[in-house]
Amino acid sequence: MLRITRDTIHYALDKARAPVAVVDPGAELLFETWDARTGTIRSERDLLDAPHPDGPNPATGPVFVRGADPGDALAVQILDIALGTRGYTGTRPGQGVLGHTIAAHRTRLCEIADGMVVFNDRIRFPVRPMVGVIGTAPPGEGIGTLHPGPHGGNMDHNDVRVGARVHLPVFVPGALLSIGDVHASMGDGEISITALEVAGEVRVRVDLEKDAALRRPWIDLPDSWITTGDGPTIADAIRVAAEEMARLLMGRLGLSADDAYMLLSIRGDARVSQCAEPAVVAATARMVMPRL
Ligand code: CA
Ligand code: CA
């Protein structure tokens, strides 16, 4: 299996970036990912008080997929997410949903052992591995890995996890797939703007869906379909995800717009994905619909 190493990190998904590997559809790949601060948070004295000089959320890649053309989609099956042995989180005054309650920067390192996060002497809980950044190169200017968009990017959906198949629009030849920002655990909303950030190894299979004509990423799981949205507020993000799900239900189940809307309202779940700091990074949301 081809290993895409951590030394290929970059901080913007950009069609001008040269691919580090060329693969055929159906290839299995392992992406080594750095944590969101590129390994610079080594002790609890290392604070989140200044941005990393190169940017947040390093992504590994990009990978060129043979035969992928604009109008197609990649289907990225998440096969495994291996976590490093220690992650960090932290607080910053004025940042995130409760930033007004925070007086000083604070960093917390959490050991990750035997599938558990050790928060402190008394509190431990099972890991919930997910991938924060996954995307293709956008058609225009490069987009920093802080930001989500129709190309994917920093979507922070808790459903980008093992077993998920992430469908990403292709905007440029070869698609140029990048992956980063693994979390050992993140609450929906990531309300402080920092999850349990950790280096990882993400094993995927990359398939090609010709002429899929996607507008945005969507995700399927064995039991559900999930559409994605982003926007300046969480309400805007939910609206986009709901519009996408209505389209999906109309197309797949042959429903009218009215029926899709009614079904979504009575059975679809609108979920917050990332709503920490909408003035800095667009809010993201998803619409989750069980397979019926
Ligand atoms: Ca993120
Ligand atoms: Ca993160």
Short mmCIF file of N, CA, C and O in Angstrom, two decimals, residues 6 8-14 17 34-40 52-60 142-147 178:
data_model
loop_
_atom_site.label_atom_id
_atom_site.label_comp_id
_atom_site.label_asym_id
_atom_site.label_seq_id
_atom_site.Cartn_x
_atom_site.Cartn_y
_atom_site.Cartn_z
N ARG A 6 4.19 12.30 5.90
CA ARG A 6 3.88 13.55 6.61
C ARG A 6 4.71 14.73 6.09
O ARG A 6 4.36 15.88 6.35
N THR A 8 4.84 15.77 3.24
CA THR A 8 4.17 16.40 2.09
C THR A 8 3.12 17.44 2.52
O THR A 8 2.31 17.87 1.70
N ILE A 9 3.14 17.81 3.79
CA ILE A 9 2.08 18.69 4.28
C ILE A 9 2.08 20.05 3.57
O ILE A 9 3.10 20.56 3.14
N HIS A 10 0.86 20.59 3.52
CA HIS A 10 0.65 21.91 2.93
C HIS A 10 -0.54 22.54 3.64
O HIS A 10 -1.29 21.86 4.36
N TYR A 11 -0.71 23.84 3.43
CA TYR A 11 -1.68 24.61 4.23
C TYR A 11 -2.76 25.26 3.38
O TYR A 11 -3.49 26.11 3.85
N ALA A 12 -2.81 24.87 2.11
CA ALA A 12 -3.90 25.32 1.24
C ALA A 12 -4.13 24.23 0.21
O ALA A 12 -3.17 23.62 -0.29
N LEU A 13 -5.40 23.96 -0.11
CA LEU A 13 -5.73 23.05 -1.19
C LEU A 13 -5.74 23.90 -2.46
O LEU A 13 -6.51 24.85 -2.57
N ASP A 14 -4.85 23.53 -3.39
CA ASP A 14 -4.52 24.46 -4.47
C ASP A 14 -4.16 23.65 -5.71
O ASP A 14 -3.27 22.80 -5.67
N ARG A 17 -0.56 23.18 -6.79
CA ARG A 17 0.36 22.36 -6.01
C ARG A 17 0.64 21.05 -6.76
O ARG A 17 -0.29 20.36 -7.18
N TRP A 34 -0.25 15.14 10.28
CA TRP A 34 0.25 15.87 11.44
C TRP A 34 -0.94 16.39 12.24
O TRP A 34 -2.05 16.50 11.72
N ASP A 35 -0.70 16.76 13.49
CA ASP A 35 -1.75 17.44 14.24
C ASP A 35 -1.92 18.86 13.71
O ASP A 35 -1.14 19.34 12.88
N ALA A 36 -2.95 19.56 14.22
CA ALA A 36 -3.33 20.86 13.67
C ALA A 36 -2.29 21.95 13.92
O ALA A 36 -2.38 23.03 13.34
N ARG A 37 -1.32 21.70 14.77
CA ARG A 37 -0.23 22.66 15.01
C ARG A 37 1.13 22.09 14.58
O ARG A 37 2.18 22.51 15.04
N THR A 38 1.07 21.11 13.68
CA THR A 38 2.29 20.57 13.06
C THR A 38 3.33 20.16 14.10
O THR A 38 4.53 20.39 13.95
N GLY A 39 2.84 19.55 15.17
CA GLY A 39 3.75 18.95 16.15
C GLY A 39 4.42 19.91 17.09
O GLY A 39 5.34 19.53 17.83
N THR A 40 3.97 21.18 17.12
CA THR A 40 4.68 22.17 17.94
C THR A 40 4.16 22.24 19.38
O THR A 40 4.77 22.92 20.21
N HIS A 52 0.50 29.12 14.25
CA HIS A 52 1.69 28.51 13.64
C HIS A 52 2.07 29.34 12.42
O HIS A 52 1.21 29.77 11.66
N PRO A 53 3.37 29.61 12.23
CA PRO A 53 3.77 30.50 11.13
C PRO A 53 3.31 30.03 9.75
O PRO A 53 3.06 30.87 8.87
N ASP A 54 3.16 28.74 9.55
CA ASP A 54 2.75 28.25 8.23
C ASP A 54 1.24 28.14 8.10
O ASP A 54 0.72 27.99 7.00
N GLY A 55 0.52 28.18 9.24
CA GLY A 55 -0.93 28.06 9.19
C GLY A 55 -1.41 26.91 10.05
O GLY A 55 -0.60 26.15 10.58
N PRO A 56 -2.74 26.79 10.19
CA PRO A 56 -3.31 25.66 10.93
C PRO A 56 -3.60 24.48 10.00
O PRO A 56 -3.58 24.63 8.77
N ASN A 57 -3.85 23.35 10.60
CA ASN A 57 -4.41 22.20 9.89
C ASN A 57 -3.58 21.72 8.70
O ASN A 57 -4.07 21.68 7.56
N PRO A 58 -2.32 21.37 8.89
CA PRO A 58 -1.56 20.84 7.75
C PRO A 58 -2.28 19.63 7.14
O PRO A 58 -2.78 18.77 7.86
N ALA A 59 -2.33 19.60 5.82
CA ALA A 59 -2.93 18.47 5.11
C ALA A 59 -1.84 17.74 4.34
O ALA A 59 -0.91 18.36 3.83
N THR A 60 -1.99 16.44 4.23
CA THR A 60 -1.00 15.58 3.57
C THR A 60 -1.46 15.30 2.14
O THR A 60 -2.63 15.05 1.90
N GLY A 142 -6.28 28.86 -4.54
CA GLY A 142 -6.18 27.90 -3.45
C GLY A 142 -6.98 28.37 -2.24
O GLY A 142 -7.20 29.57 -2.05
N ILE A 143 -7.44 27.42 -1.43
CA ILE A 143 -8.22 27.73 -0.22
C ILE A 143 -7.48 27.13 0.97
O ILE A 143 -7.16 25.94 0.99
N GLY A 144 -7.19 27.99 1.97
CA GLY A 144 -6.44 27.56 3.14
C GLY A 144 -7.14 26.42 3.87
O GLY A 144 -8.38 26.31 3.86
N THR A 145 -6.35 25.60 4.55
CA THR A 145 -6.89 24.42 5.23
C THR A 145 -7.64 24.78 6.51
O THR A 145 -8.11 23.89 7.21
N LEU A 146 -7.78 26.08 6.82
CA LEU A 146 -8.68 26.49 7.89
C LEU A 146 -10.13 26.47 7.43
O LEU A 146 -11.04 26.40 8.25
N HIS A 147 -10.35 26.50 6.11
CA HIS A 147 -11.68 26.80 5.60
C HIS A 147 -12.35 25.60 4.92
O HIS A 147 -11.69 24.84 4.22
N SER A 178 -6.30 15.70 -0.62
CA SER A 178 -5.48 15.91 0.58
C SER A 178 -6.30 15.57 1.82
O SER A 178 -7.53 15.73 1.83
#
